[in-house]
Amino acid sequence: MPDYSHGPAQTPHRLSFARPAGHWLETLPLGNGRIGAMPDGGVERERVLLNDGTAWSGSPASEFAHGRVGAATAREAVAEARQALTEGDHARADAAVRRLQERWTQAYLPFAELTVGVTNPPGEITGYSRHLDLRTAEHVVRYEAGGAVVVRRTVVSHPDRALLMTIDVASGPGVDLTVGLDSPLRVLGRGRGERLVWLTTRMPSDVAPPHEPDAPSPVYDDDRISLRGAVALHWSHDGEDVAAGEAARRGPSGGPVLAARGVRHAEIVLTTGTTFTAIGAEPRGDERDALAAARRDLDAAVRRGAAALRERQGTDHARLYQRVELQWDVPADARLRQLAFLFHYGRYLLISASRAGGPPATLQGLWNNSMRPPWSSNYTVNINTQMNYWPADVTDLPECLPPLFDLVEAVSVRGAETARRLYGAGGWCAHHNTDVWAYTSPVGRGEADPAWAFWPLAGAWLCRHLADHVAFGAGLPFARERAWPMVRGAARFLLDWLVELPDGTLGFSPSSSPENRFITPTGPRAVDVSSAIDIGIAREVFTSATALAELAGQPDDAVAGAARAALGRLPGPQTDEDGTVREWRGPHVMAEPAHRHLSPLYEAFPGTGVRPEHSAAVARTLDVRGDDSTGWSLAWKLALRARLRHTERLPALIDLALREVDPAAVGEHGGLYPNRLSAHPPFQIDGNFGFTAAIAECVVQSHAGTVDLLPALPSDWPAGRMRGLVARPGVVVDLAWDDERRLIEARVRRRSDRVGIVRVSLGDASVEVDLAQGPWTLRPGAGGRLPAVAG
């Protein structure tokens, strides 16, 4: 078991350090879905690394900046791959699908840096602390210097689209302050006004990922479109302003600064703006327009005042955060405190990283400090982006989903051209990854391993979130106007992409299983016929399409009818001789038996559940893959074990997810960095989100048509309670359990007027309750019954 006695101090809702951050992975994240901030808590100089969710390299034109694969070439490549697979020539199939590849997606970039210089009174620095409070979304730094108690508080407001930092000197003399801005991007202009400082920037035209080391990066090309950005800052204080010339000499950054002496109270308000307009759309305007947008938000925030900003931010955050809570009914040791914190942290991070009006959470959420980040800090849509949103519905954060749906919609539009050009298919598709410009082509420049560069079912997997949102109680307008058109388009593509196999079933050729490979005489290969995940996703998309057609009032729609017919011709899961789920149609020896991706288990989770007759094969596959892996893979395994109700296997997985990871570590051994962000390594936020979703899956499940209470509490959990989880079809569940993990009491209520009679189960006992009558309370009864009392 890991040692939980070292590292930062934790409570279920707070992370605290006794020193400033020594590096980025010790800084603590703030965000409002658009502005991300990572303050380092410095004493003489506070550096706040800033992100803007719309700060990406490139533009929609970047996908085809150097030409595109033509339809004729693509048809020949697909036909050759199919013929090669018929002949068992995996090497030739591999080479054929490489001909479909374009370049790379663009990168999510760091935006700016706020530096606050502090000249403290002479004397020893004592009593230092900094913490992040998840309940208030507030970062607080406190220390004493020469008799002065200095407190800095920072929040990022979603309602007012602004960062607010206040500095208070509670006793002793005041402090001298300087405030400045800088950026790792190309700076186009800087300015200073009365208590105002600003800068404008340009994003690069192109940023290649680190796995393309021969490509120059970043590239600024005046002949290619790229975004412009701006940061604007205003401050007020009770000290004495310092003249501009002297302030510049004192300033900690390379541009104009603001300075004051003898300050006991200061308020700093910061906003950002870019020329981004919408996902997949062309930028509009120049740096002057970006600055004007930032200034509009800044002026409005300053007029409102710091007290109102903080109140509005606090109310907005609490409205979402306080809906759900995990508590222990016994004094919690360090491990239990960390477990509860990490569950709550996933919800906090999703609230901070993904809100309406901004792009969705990237591989690093809203926070990136690198101009050439790992995997471009983009949207990797063969598991990672999807995992980011696993907790959204079940932990009652539907407000965090609109950015994801905006991305899917934009990808569905651009992916329609890709489906036609590459595959001669209707509908729409997307491949291994995408970006804020809705890139949909295979990446790799014709040289990348198809294991990760060829997979046209990413868009179909994204439709899982649309169908789930409807299943969790989204209104009919969402089902009809958003979910149905996108799912219909994905189903249309799959119907056209399917081929009839020699045994009369339908399948996919060529097909891959994300990032995994099998052994052949010519080396490891990734392309074969009908991977398990492709068939599983097709089964779910066709099922969703037929259900949504009914909700949309189009039960006779041709695509829905074809999907319904195709369902009966899709093969069921297959099992290999070793008892594992077969990953492709044909038997293969895996190149990496412990591979991190669990793609053949898609139908067990996040799909609608494992078939009872197939659960042994799912369990055997997990056994062969082993427990240890990357942060996000650990979370997926935790959710799968919960679906299988392997309560005794959960504590070891939780311990692996909670262990400390050195920020310099490499490899595939996940855990947590000092600031409790998840390690791949390197940092990927999907592990945080996946952990929260998996813990919820231990407490309530609803994929099988019932609200299932306490299906998989880990075998070492003490007495506790969970408040506010959401079950399909829109049921809010509060429950408590004793130290034997037996239900004490559950209370269920509906979240939507569409919810009426639901079945609630506890082990083998079940009862139907009519939530239209109001809430119900359930307590275990004699003889294994589950009595329910209305009210």
CSV table of N, CA and C in Angstrom, one decimal, residues 408 412 426-429 459-460 463 466-467 479-480 482-496 540-549 552 554 556-563:
chain,number,residue,atom,x,y,z
A,408,VAL,N,-18.6,17.8,-31.0
A,408,VAL,CA,-19.2,16.7,-31.8
A,408,VAL,C,-19.9,17.2,-33.0
A,412,SER,N,-19.0,16.6,-36.8
A,412,SER,CA,-20.0,15.9,-37.7
A,412,SER,C,-20.1,16.6,-39.0
A,426,GLY,N,-21.8,7.9,-46.8
A,426,GLY,CA,-22.6,9.0,-46.3
A,426,GLY,C,-22.4,9.2,-44.8
A,427,GLY,N,-23.1,10.1,-44.2
A,427,GLY,CA,-23.0,10.4,-42.8
A,427,GLY,C,-21.6,11.1,-42.5
A,428,TRP,N,-21.0,10.8,-41.3
A,428,TRP,CA,-19.8,11.5,-41.0
A,428,TRP,C,-18.9,10.6,-40.1
A,429,CYS,N,-17.6,10.9,-40.1
A,429,CYS,CA,-16.7,10.1,-39.3
A,429,CYS,C,-15.6,11.0,-38.8
A,459,GLY,N,-15.8,9.2,-34.1
A,459,GLY,CA,-17.0,10.0,-34.1
A,459,GLY,C,-18.2,9.1,-33.6
A,460,ALA,N,-18.2,7.9,-34.0
A,460,ALA,CA,-19.3,7.0,-33.5
A,460,ALA,C,-19.2,6.8,-32.0
A,463,CYS,N,-20.7,9.6,-30.0
A,463,CYS,CA,-22.1,9.6,-29.9
A,463,CYS,C,-22.6,8.9,-28.7
A,466,LEU,N,-23.9,11.5,-26.4
A,466,LEU,CA,-25.2,12.0,-26.8
A,466,LEU,C,-26.4,11.1,-26.3
A,467,ALA,N,-26.2,9.8,-26.6
A,467,ALA,CA,-27.2,8.8,-26.2
A,467,ALA,C,-27.3,8.7,-24.6
A,479,ALA,N,-32.9,15.6,-27.4
A,479,ALA,CA,-32.9,14.4,-28.1
A,479,ALA,C,-33.2,14.5,-29.6
A,480,ARG,N,-34.2,15.4,-29.9
A,480,ARG,CA,-34.7,15.6,-31.2
A,480,ARG,C,-33.7,16.5,-32.1
A,482,ARG,N,-30.5,17.8,-31.3
A,482,ARG,CA,-29.0,17.6,-31.2
A,482,ARG,C,-28.6,16.2,-31.4
A,483,ALA,N,-29.1,15.3,-30.5
A,483,ALA,CA,-28.7,13.9,-30.4
A,483,ALA,C,-29.0,13.2,-31.7
A,484,TRP,N,-30.3,13.3,-32.1
A,484,TRP,CA,-30.8,12.5,-33.2
A,484,TRP,C,-30.0,12.8,-34.5
A,485,PRO,N,-29.8,14.0,-34.9
A,485,PRO,CA,-29.1,14.3,-36.2
A,485,PRO,C,-27.7,13.7,-36.2
A,486,MET,N,-27.0,13.9,-35.1
A,486,MET,CA,-25.6,13.5,-35.0
A,486,MET,C,-25.5,12.0,-35.0
A,487,VAL,N,-26.3,11.3,-34.2
A,487,VAL,CA,-26.3,9.9,-34.1
A,487,VAL,C,-26.7,9.3,-35.4
A,488,ARG,N,-27.7,9.9,-36.0
A,488,ARG,CA,-28.2,9.4,-37.4
A,488,ARG,C,-27.0,9.4,-38.4
A,489,GLY,N,-26.3,10.5,-38.4
A,489,GLY,CA,-25.2,10.6,-39.3
A,489,GLY,C,-24.1,9.6,-39.0
A,490,ALA,N,-23.8,9.4,-37.8
A,490,ALA,CA,-22.8,8.3,-37.4
A,490,ALA,C,-23.3,7.0,-37.8
A,491,ALA,N,-24.5,6.7,-37.6
A,491,ALA,CA,-25.1,5.4,-38.1
A,491,ALA,C,-25.0,5.2,-39.6
A,492,ARG,N,-25.3,6.3,-40.3
A,492,ARG,CA,-25.3,6.3,-41.7
A,492,ARG,C,-23.9,5.9,-42.2
A,493,PHE,N,-22.9,6.5,-41.6
A,493,PHE,CA,-21.5,6.2,-42.0
A,493,PHE,C,-21.2,4.7,-41.7
A,494,LEU,N,-21.5,4.2,-40.5
A,494,LEU,CA,-21.2,2.8,-40.2
A,494,LEU,C,-21.9,1.9,-41.2
A,495,LEU,N,-23.2,2.2,-41.5
A,495,LEU,CA,-23.9,1.3,-42.5
A,495,LEU,C,-23.2,1.2,-43.8
A,496,ASP,N,-22.6,2.3,-44.3
A,496,ASP,CA,-21.9,2.4,-45.5
A,496,ASP,C,-20.5,1.7,-45.4
A,540,GLU,N,-24.0,-0.3,-30.5
A,540,GLU,CA,-24.6,0.7,-29.6
A,540,GLU,C,-25.1,1.9,-30.4
A,541,VAL,N,-24.4,2.3,-31.5
A,541,VAL,CA,-24.9,3.4,-32.3
A,541,VAL,C,-26.2,3.0,-33.0
A,542,PHE,N,-26.3,1.8,-33.5
A,542,PHE,CA,-27.5,1.4,-34.2
A,542,PHE,C,-28.7,1.3,-33.2
A,543,THR,N,-28.4,0.8,-32.0
A,543,THR,CA,-29.4,0.8,-31.0
A,543,THR,C,-29.9,2.2,-30.6
A,544,SER,N,-28.9,3.1,-30.4
A,544,SER,CA,-29.3,4.5,-30.1
A,544,SER,C,-30.0,5.1,-31.2
A,545,ALA,N,-29.6,4.8,-32.5
A,545,ALA,CA,-30.3,5.5,-33.6
A,545,ALA,C,-31.8,5.1,-33.7
A,546,THR,N,-32.1,3.8,-33.4
A,546,THR,CA,-33.5,3.3,-33.5
A,546,THR,C,-34.3,4.0,-32.4
A,547,ALA,N,-33.7,4.1,-31.2
A,547,ALA,CA,-34.4,4.7,-30.0
A,547,ALA,C,-34.6,6.2,-30.2
A,548,LEU,N,-33.6,6.9,-30.7
A,548,LEU,CA,-33.7,8.3,-31.0
A,548,LEU,C,-34.7,8.6,-32.1
A,549,ALA,N,-34.8,7.8,-33.1
A,549,ALA,CA,-35.7,8.0,-34.2
A,549,ALA,C,-37.2,8.0,-33.6
A,552,ALA,N,-37.6,11.3,-31.8
A,552,ALA,CA,-37.6,12.4,-32.8
A,552,ALA,C,-38.9,12.4,-33.6
A,554,GLN,N,-39.6,10.1,-35.8
A,554,GLN,CA,-39.3,9.5,-37.2
A,554,GLN,C,-39.0,8.0,-37.1
A,556,ASP,N,-40.0,5.7,-38.9
A,556,ASP,CA,-39.8,5.1,-40.2
A,556,ASP,C,-38.6,5.6,-41.0
A,557,ASP,N,-37.8,6.4,-40.3
A,557,ASP,CA,-36.6,6.9,-41.0
A,557,ASP,C,-35.8,5.8,-41.6
A,558,ALA,N,-35.3,6.0,-42.8
A,558,ALA,CA,-34.6,4.9,-43.6
A,558,ALA,C,-33.3,4.5,-42.9
A,559,VAL,N,-32.5,5.4,-42.3
A,559,VAL,CA,-31.3,5.1,-41.6
A,559,VAL,C,-31.6,4.3,-40.4
A,560,ALA,N,-32.6,4.7,-39.6
A,560,ALA,CA,-33.0,3.9,-38.4
A,560,ALA,C,-33.5,2.5,-38.8
A,561,GLY,N,-34.2,2.4,-39.9
A,561,GLY,CA,-34.6,1.1,-40.3
A,561,GLY,C,-33.5,0.2,-40.7
A,562,ALA,N,-32.5,0.8,-41.4
A,562,ALA,CA,-31.3,0.0,-41.8
A,562,ALA,C,-30.5,-0.4,-40.6
A,563,ALA,N,-30.4,0.5,-39.6
A,563,ALA,CA,-29.7,0.2,-38.4
A,563,ALA,C,-30.3,-0.9,-37.7
